[in-house]
XYZ file of C-alpha atoms in Angstrom:
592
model
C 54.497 123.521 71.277
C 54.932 120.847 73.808
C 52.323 118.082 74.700
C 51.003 116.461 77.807
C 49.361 113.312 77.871
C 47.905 111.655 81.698
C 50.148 108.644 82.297
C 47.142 107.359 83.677
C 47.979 103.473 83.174
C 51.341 103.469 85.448
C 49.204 105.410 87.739
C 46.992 102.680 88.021
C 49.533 100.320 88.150
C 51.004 101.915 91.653
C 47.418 102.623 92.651
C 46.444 98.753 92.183
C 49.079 96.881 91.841
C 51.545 98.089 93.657
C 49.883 99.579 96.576
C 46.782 97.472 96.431
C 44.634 100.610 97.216
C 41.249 99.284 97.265
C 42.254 96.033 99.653
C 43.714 98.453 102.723
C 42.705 98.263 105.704
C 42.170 102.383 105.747
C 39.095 103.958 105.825
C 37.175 105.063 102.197
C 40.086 102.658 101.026
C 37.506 100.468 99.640
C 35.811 103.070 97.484
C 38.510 104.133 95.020
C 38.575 100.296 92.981
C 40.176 100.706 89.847
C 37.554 101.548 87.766
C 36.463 104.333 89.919
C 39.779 105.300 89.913
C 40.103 105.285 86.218
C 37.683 106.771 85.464
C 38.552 109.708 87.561
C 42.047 109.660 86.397
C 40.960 109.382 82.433
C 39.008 112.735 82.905
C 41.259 114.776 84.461
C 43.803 113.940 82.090
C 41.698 114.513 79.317
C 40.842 118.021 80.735
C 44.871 118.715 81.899
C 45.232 117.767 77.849
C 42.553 119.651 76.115
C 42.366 123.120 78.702
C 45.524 123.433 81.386
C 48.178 122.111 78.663
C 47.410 124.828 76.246
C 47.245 127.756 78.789
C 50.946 126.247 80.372
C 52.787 128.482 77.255
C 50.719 131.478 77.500
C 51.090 131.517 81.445
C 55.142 131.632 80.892
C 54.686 134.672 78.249
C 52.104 136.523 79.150
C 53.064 135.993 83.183
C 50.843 138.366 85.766
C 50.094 142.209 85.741
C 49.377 144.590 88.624
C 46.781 147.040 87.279
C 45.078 149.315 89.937
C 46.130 147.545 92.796
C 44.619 144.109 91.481
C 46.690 141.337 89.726
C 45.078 140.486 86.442
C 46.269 136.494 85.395
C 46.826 135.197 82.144
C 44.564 135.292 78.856
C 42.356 132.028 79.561
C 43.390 131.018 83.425
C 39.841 132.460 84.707
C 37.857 130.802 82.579
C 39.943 127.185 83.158
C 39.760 127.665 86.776
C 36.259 128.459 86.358
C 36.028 124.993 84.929
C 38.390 123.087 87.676
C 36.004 124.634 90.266
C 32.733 123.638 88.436
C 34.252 119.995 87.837
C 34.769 119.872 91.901
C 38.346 119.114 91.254
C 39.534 121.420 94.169
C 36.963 119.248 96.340
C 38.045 115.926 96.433
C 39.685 114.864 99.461
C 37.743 118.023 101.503
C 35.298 117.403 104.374
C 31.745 115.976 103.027
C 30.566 118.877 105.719
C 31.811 121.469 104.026
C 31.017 120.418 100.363
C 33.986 118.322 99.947
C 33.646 114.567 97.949
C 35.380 113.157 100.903
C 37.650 111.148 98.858
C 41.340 109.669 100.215
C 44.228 112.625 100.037
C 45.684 109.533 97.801
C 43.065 110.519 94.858
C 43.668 114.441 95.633
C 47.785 113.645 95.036
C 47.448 111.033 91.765
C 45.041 113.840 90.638
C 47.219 117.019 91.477
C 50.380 115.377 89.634
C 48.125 115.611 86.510
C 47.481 119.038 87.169
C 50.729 120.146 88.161
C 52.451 118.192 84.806
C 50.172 120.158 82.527
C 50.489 123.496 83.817
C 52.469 123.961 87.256
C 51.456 127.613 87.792
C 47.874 127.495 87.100
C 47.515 124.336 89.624
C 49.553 126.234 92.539
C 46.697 128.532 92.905
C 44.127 125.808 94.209
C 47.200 123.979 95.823
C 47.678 126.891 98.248
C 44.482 126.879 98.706
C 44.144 123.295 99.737
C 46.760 123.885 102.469
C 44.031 126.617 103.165
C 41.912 124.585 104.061
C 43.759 122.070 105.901
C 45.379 124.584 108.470
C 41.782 125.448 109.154
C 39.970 122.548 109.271
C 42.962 120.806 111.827
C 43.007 124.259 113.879
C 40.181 126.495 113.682
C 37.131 126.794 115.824
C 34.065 125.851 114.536
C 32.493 129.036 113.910
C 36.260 129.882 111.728
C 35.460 126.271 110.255
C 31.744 127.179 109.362
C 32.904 130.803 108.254
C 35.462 130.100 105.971
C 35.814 126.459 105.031
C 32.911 125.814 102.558
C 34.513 128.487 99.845
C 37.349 127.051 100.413
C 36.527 123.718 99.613
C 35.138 125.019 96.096
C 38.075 127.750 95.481
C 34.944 130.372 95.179
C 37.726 131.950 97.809
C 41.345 130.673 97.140
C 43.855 130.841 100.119
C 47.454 131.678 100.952
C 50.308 131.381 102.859
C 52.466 134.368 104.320
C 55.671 133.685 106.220
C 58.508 135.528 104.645
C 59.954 139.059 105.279
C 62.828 140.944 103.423
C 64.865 140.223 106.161
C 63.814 136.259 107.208
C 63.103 133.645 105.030
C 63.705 130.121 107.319
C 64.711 132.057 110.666
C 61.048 133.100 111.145
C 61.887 134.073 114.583
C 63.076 137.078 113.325
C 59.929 138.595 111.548
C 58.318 141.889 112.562
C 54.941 141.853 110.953
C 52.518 142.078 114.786
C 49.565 141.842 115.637
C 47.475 143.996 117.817
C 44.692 143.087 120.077
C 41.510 144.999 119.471
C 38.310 144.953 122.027
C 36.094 142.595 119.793
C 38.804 139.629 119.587
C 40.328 140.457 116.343
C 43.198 141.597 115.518
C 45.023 144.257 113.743
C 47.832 143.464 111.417
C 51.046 145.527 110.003
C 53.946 144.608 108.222
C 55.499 143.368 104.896
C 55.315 139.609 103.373
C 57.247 138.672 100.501
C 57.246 135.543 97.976
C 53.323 134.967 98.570
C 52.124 132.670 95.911
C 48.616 133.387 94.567
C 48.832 136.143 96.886
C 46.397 138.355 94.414
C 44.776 137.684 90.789
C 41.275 138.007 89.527
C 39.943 134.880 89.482
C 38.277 134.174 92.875
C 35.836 136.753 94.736
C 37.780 136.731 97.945
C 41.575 135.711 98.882
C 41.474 134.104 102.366
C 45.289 135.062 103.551
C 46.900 132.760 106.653
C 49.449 135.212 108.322
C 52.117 134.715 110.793
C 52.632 137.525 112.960
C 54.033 138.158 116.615
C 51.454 139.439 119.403
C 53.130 142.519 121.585
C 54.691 141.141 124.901
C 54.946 137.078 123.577
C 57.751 135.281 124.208
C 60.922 136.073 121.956
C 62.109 134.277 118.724
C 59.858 131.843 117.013
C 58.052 130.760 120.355
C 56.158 133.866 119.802
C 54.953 133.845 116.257
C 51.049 133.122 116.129
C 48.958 132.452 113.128
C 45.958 134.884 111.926
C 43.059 134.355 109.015
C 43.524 137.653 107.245
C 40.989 137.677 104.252
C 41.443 140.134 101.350
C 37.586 140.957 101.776
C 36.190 141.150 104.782
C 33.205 138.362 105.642
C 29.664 139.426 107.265
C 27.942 137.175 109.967
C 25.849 136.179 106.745
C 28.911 134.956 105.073
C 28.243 137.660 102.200
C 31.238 140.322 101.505
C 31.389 143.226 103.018
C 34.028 146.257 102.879
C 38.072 145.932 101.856
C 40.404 144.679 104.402
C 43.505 146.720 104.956
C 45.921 144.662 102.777
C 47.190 145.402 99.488
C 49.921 144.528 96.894
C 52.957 146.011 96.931
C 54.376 144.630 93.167
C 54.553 141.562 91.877
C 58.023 139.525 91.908
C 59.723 138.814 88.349
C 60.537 135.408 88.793
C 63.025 132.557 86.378
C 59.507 130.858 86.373
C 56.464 130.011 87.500
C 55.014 133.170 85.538
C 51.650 131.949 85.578
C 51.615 132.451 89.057
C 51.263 135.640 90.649
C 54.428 136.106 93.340
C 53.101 139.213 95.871
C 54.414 141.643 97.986
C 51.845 141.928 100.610
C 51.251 144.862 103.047
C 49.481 144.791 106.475
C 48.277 148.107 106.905
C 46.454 147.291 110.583
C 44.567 144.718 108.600
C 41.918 142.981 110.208
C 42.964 138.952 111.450
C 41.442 136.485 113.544
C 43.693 133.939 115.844
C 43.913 130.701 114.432
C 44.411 128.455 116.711
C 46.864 129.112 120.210
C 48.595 132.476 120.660
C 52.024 131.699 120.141
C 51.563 128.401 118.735
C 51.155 129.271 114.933
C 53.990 127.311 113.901
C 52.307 124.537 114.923
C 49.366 125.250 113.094
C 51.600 126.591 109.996
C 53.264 123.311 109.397
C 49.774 121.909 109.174
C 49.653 122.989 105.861
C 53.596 123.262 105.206
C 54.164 119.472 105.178
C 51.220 119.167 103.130
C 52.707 121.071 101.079
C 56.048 119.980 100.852
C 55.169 116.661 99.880
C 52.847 118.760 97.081
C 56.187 120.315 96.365
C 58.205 116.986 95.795
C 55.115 116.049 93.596
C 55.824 119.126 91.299
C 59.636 118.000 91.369
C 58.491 114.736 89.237
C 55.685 116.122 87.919
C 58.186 118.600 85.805
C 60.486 116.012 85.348
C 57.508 113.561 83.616
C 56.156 116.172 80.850
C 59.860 117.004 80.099
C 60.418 113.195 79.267
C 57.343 112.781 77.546
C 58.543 115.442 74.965
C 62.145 114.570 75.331
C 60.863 110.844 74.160
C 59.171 111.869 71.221
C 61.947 114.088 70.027
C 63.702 110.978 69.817
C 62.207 108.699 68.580
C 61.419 111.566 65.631
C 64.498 113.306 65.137
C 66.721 111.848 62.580
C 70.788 112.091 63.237
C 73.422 109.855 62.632
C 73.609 106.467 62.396
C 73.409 103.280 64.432
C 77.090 102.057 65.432
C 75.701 98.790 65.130
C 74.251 98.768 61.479
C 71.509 101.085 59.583
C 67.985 101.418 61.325
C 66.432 103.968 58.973
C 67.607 102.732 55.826
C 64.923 104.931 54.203
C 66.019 107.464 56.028
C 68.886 110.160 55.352
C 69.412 108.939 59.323
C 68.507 107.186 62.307
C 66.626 108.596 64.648
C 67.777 109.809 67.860
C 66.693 107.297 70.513
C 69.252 104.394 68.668
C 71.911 106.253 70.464
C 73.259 104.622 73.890
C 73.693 107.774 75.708
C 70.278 108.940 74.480
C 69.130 105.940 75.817
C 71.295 106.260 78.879
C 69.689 110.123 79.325
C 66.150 108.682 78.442
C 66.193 105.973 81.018
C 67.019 107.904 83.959
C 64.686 110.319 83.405
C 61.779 107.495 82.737
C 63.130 105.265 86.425
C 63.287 108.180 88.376
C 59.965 109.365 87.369
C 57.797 106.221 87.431
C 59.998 105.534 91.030
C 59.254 108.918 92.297
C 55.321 108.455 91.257
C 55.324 105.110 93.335
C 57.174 106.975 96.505
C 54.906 110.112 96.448
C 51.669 107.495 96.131
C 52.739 105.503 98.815
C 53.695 109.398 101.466
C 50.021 109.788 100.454
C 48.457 106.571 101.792
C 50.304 107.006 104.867
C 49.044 110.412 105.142
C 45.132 108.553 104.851
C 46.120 105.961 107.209
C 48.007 108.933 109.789
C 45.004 111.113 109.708
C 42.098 108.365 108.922
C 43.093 105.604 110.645
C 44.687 107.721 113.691
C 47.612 105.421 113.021
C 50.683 107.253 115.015
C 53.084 105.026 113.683
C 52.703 106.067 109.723
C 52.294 109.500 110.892
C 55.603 109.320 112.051
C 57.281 107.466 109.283
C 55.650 110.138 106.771
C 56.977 112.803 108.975
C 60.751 111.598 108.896
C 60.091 110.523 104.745
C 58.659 114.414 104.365
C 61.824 116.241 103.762
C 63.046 113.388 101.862
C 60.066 113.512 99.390
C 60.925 117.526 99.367
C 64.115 117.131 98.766
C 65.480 114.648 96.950
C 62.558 114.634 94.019
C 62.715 118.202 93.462
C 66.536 117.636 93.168
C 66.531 114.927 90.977
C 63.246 116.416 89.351
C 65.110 119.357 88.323
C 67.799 117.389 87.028
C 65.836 115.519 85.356
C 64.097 118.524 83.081
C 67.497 119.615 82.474
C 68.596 115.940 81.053
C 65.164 116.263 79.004
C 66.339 119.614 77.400
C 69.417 117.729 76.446
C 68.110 115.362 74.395
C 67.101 118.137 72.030
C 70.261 119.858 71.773
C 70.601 123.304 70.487
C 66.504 123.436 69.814
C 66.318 122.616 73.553
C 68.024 126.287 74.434
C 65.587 127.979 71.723
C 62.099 129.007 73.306
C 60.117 127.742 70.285
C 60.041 124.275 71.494
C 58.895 125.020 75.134
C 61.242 123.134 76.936
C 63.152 125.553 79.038
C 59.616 126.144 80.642
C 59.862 123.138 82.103
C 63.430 123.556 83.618
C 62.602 126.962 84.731
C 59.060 126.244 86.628
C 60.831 122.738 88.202
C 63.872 124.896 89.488
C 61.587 126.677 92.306
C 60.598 123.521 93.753
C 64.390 123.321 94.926
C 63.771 126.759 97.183
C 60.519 127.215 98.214
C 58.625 125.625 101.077
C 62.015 125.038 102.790
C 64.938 125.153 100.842
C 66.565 121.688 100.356
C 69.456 121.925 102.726
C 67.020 123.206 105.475
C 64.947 120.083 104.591
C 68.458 117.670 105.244
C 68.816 119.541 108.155
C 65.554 118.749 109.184
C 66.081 115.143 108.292
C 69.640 114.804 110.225
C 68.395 117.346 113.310
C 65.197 116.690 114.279
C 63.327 113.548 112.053
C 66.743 110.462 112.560
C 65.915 111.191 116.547
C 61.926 111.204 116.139
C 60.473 109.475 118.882
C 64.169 107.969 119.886
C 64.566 106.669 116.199
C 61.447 104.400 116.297
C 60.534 105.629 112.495
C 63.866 104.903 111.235
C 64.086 102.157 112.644
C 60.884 100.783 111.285
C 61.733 101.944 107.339
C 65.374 99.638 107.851
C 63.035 96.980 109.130
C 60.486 97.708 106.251
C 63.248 97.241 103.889
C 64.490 93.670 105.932
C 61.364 92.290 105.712
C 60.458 93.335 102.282
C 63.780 91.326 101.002
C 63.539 88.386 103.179
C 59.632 87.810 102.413
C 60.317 88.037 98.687
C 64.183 85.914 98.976
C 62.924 83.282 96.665
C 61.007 85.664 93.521
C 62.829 85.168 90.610
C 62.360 88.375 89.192
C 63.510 89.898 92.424
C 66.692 87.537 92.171
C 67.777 88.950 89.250
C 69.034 92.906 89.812
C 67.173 93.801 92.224
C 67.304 92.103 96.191
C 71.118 92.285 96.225
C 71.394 96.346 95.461
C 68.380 97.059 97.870
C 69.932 95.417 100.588
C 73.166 97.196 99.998
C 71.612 100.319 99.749
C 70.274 99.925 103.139
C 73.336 98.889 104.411
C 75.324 102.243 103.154
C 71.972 103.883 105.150
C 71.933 102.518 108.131
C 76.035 103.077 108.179
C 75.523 107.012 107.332
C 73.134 106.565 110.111
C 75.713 104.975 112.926
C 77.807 107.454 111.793
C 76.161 110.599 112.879
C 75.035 108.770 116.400
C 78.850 107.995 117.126
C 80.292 111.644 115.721
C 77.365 114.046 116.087
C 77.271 114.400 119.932
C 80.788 115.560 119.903
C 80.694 117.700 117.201
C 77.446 118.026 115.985
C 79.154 119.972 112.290
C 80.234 116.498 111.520
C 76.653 115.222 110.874
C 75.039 118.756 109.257
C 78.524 118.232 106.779
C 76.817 114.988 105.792
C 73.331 116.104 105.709
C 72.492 116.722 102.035
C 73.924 113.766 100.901
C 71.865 111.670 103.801
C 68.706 113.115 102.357
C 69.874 111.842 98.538
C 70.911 108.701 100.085
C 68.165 108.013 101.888
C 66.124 109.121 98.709
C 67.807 106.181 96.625
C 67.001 103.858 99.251
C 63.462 104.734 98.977
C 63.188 104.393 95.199
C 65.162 101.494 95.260
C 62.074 99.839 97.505
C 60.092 101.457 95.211
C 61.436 99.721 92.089
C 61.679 96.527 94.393
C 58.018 96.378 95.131
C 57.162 97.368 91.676
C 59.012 94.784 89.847
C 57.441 92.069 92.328
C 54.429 93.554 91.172
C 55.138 93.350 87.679
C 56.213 89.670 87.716
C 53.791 88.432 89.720
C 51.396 89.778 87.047
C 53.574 88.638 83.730
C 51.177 85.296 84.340
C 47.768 86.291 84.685
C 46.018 85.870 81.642
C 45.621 88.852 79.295
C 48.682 90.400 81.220
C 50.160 93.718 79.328
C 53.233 91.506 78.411
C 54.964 94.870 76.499
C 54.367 97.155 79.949
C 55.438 94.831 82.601
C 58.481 93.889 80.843
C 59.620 97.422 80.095
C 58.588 98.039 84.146
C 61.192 95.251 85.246
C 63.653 96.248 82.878
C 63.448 100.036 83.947
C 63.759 98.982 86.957
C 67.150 96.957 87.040
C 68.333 99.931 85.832
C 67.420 102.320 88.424
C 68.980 99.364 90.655
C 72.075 98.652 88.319
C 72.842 102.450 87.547
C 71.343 104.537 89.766
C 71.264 103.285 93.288
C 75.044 102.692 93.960
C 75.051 106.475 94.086
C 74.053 105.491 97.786
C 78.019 104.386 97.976
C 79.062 107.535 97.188
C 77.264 109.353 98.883
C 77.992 107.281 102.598
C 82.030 108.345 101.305
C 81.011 111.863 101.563
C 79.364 111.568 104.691
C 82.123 109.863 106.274
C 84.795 112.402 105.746
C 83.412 114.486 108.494
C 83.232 118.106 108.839
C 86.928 118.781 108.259
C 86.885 119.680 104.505
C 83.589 121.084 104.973
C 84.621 123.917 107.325
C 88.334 124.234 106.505
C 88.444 127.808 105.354
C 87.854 130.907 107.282
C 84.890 132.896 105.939
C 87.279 135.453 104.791
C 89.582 133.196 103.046
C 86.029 132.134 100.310
């Protein structure tokens, strides 16, 4: 059986040292101080240890079951989520109006990667509903706001999304579900969603559905999808429930992961819905809660990748085989263990700098999110926006890959299900897919977010990264491994970037071509600034006194290596990029 423990002192580290929460000039900023934050963090690990962990295992066995046209979850999850909900966990960043705590999205994200890490399906239930939430809060009315918000906020109702059909999955334009206008303002809905996550279970008295749909006589294509609140109950003025809506389950999906979850087929049988904000405007309010959600998404990606290295670790520093090239280290022993190995310690130390980089990166999307939507500050809203599919992407990539490298270290035991860890590589490898699979996200990236406001955001993050290096030109522990790489890094960047401007005009195939490895290249780039930032931490702390001497070492040196081993990848990947489209689109379709 695998184990989970809260990294809860690197989180602090990013939180306080690195980021300098508490000191920002963002509003409620001044609240979380490390204590409060600890304190927080220390008790949702210990309750991701002692009730999430446990259930993670029977989740991935026991998976969901359709009985009577209601989904039944897991031995145990109704009684945990019973407990998040009491515990106000699903509250923390909501609106104080509507029961929320009110707290920065920061404390909802350092708190969901606990979640997630300890049991990934289980936590996607009150992660959908968050997004919930959010779509309503930044869209509704305030009656809808009033109506459906405040069980919400407490998951006493969980939410959902529902964009996919059979026949679309990212061309949404093409979906068929309508909507028809009835005489009292609402709405009647019919058609077919597929893929729904948490679209039924038993462990919430109503399931508040968000629904794209297309009114009769809108405009064609995705200009004339809307968005509707389709609950599984239907609400009274009062608020108390009154009779079935017209939506059922049509089976539940058998999925590679993710069991714990229930994956629905939902029918719209003239259901009742309510407009959610503009006719014809729904992808704007849908993306509300999809880039919420994608940066949840690139959370999960590390999130995986962290409880997969925190078993892979203490496989090997237990398991006894061979011997140290170098001379005996277990003399008692009929071996050494694994971890004196070089490429176990190569395979152990990319896992451990990609997660504690990709912590820092998803920390610092979140704080920009506070200061986009708190501070009204346009410009971080825009740099989060162009970062978004980068956070998507490239850490569920690399997240995935990461799992996998963790199963490795185990060997044959790491194939057999006894030991747990294929869960891990299984639930990570849907963070790839959903929520915008990852070469829709570079396409996003290349496409729409490089040209953002005429490149302003872009701009800015190359400018970010000048200023960062030239501020910190004389830190000796910045001298040594890591100024030199960053810089180059950005260089090989901002060269993918002139790229596309001088070929992508002409023929626009040569940029797309290039656009996955843009989004992993800019993804280096941004842990490389990471690790930057967090070794300047680090040594800036090595000589306070009573400094954690043992952790701040092991920080830098992690560090040089993401620099030293990792981030040249960005060379590579600028190669790629600048052979064009030619390879790319040689063949005929017929000749594959």
């Amino acid at each position: 059986m695998p184990s989970y423990i809260a990294p809860t002192k690197d989180m602090q580290f990013v939180l306080h040292d690195v980021l300098k929460a508490s000191t920002q000039d963002i509003s409620g900023y001044d609240e979380i101080d490390r204590d409060f934050t600890g304190a927080v963090l220390e008790e949702a690990g210990r309750m991701a240890s002692e009730v999430l962990h446990p259930l993670n295992v029977v989740g991935d066995r026991e998976g969901c079951v359709l009985e009577n046209g209601v989904v039944r979850t897991p031995t145990g999850f109704k009684a945990a989520f019973d407990q998040v909900r009491d515990g106000g966990w699903t509250a923390l960043d909501c609106d104080t109006e509507y029961g929320g705590q009110g707290l920065p999205y920061l404390m909802h994200t350092a708190v969901g990667e606990i979640l997630s890490s300890s049991n990934m399906a289980f936590n996607m239930y009150q992660g959908l509903t968050h997004g919930a939430y959010s779509a309503i809060h930044a869209h509704g009315t305030d009656a809808q706001k009033q109506k459906w918000l405040p069980k919400l906020t407490t998951c006493e109702w969980t939410g959902t999304m529902n964009l996919t059909e059979p026949h679309c999955g990212t061309d949404l334009g093409l979906m068929r579900t309508k909507a028809d206008p009835q005489d009292d303002g609402s709405y009647k809905i019919t058609g077919q969603k597929i893929f729904i996550s948490a679209g039924d279970h038993d462990m919430a008295d109503n399931i508040v559905h968000l629904v794209l749909a297309k009114i009769a006589g809108g405009p064609e294509g995705i200009k004339g999808v809307s968005l509707f609140i389709v609950p599984k109950i239907m609400v009274d003025d009062d608020g108390s429930l009154g009779a079935r809506n017209d939506v059922s389950v049509g089976k539940i999906e058998e999925k590679m992961g993710i069991h714990g979850n229930s994956t629905c087929v939902m029918n719209y049988d003239g259901a009742t819905g309510y407009l959610l904000g503009e006719a014809h405007k729904g992808m704007r309010a849908m993306f509300t809660m999809m880039n919420e959600a994608r940066l949840g998404v690139g959370l999960q990606g590390y999130a995986q990748a962290e409880i997969a290295y925190q078993n892979a670790l203490a496989y090997a520093l237990d398991r006894l085989q061979g011997r140290d090239v170098t001379g005996v280290k277990n003399p008692d022993g009929p071996a050494d263990p694994l971890i004196v190995h070089p490429d176990i310690r190569r395979n152990l130390m990319d896992q451990k700098s990609f997660v504690e980089g990709a912590r820092a990166f998803v920390f610092w999307g979140a704080m920009m999110i506070d200061r986009a939507h708190r501070n009204e500050d346009k410009d971080a809203d825009g740099l989060i926006s162009l970062l978004t599919p980068v956070i998507k992407g490239f850490l569920t990539d690399k997240g995935y890959e990461m799992a996998t490298n963790a199963q490795q270290v185990y060997g044959g035991h790491g194939y057999i299900e006894e030991w747990g860890m294929s869960q891990f590589v299984r639930d990570a490898r849907i963070a790839q897919i959903y929520e915008g699979a990852n070469g829709v996200q570079a396409l996003d990236l290349v496409g729409r977010k490089l040209a953002l406001d005429g490149g302003k955001h872009v701009m800015a993050f190359f400018d970010m990264v000048k200023t960062f290096c030239k501020d910190n030109a004389e830190d000796e522990t910045l001298k040594a491994g890591f100024l030199e790489p960053l810089k180059a890094a950005s260089k090989d960047l901002q060269a993918a970037g002139m790229y596309f401007m001088q070929q992508g005009m002409k023929n626009p195939n040569a940029a797309l071509s290039g656009s996955y490895d843009f989004m992993h290249l800019f993804g280096h780039v941004c842990l490389g600034l990471m690790w930057a930032r967090m070794a300047q931490a680090a040594g800036s702390k090595l000589g306070e006194a009573g400094a954690d001497r043992d952790f701040l070492d092991a920080k830098i040196a992690t560090g040089r290596y993401y620099m030293a081993r990792q981030l040249p990848a960005t060379g590579m990947h600028l190669a790629r990029i600048e052979t064009g489209a030619e390879t790319v689109m040689a063949l005929e379709p017929m000749a594959f």
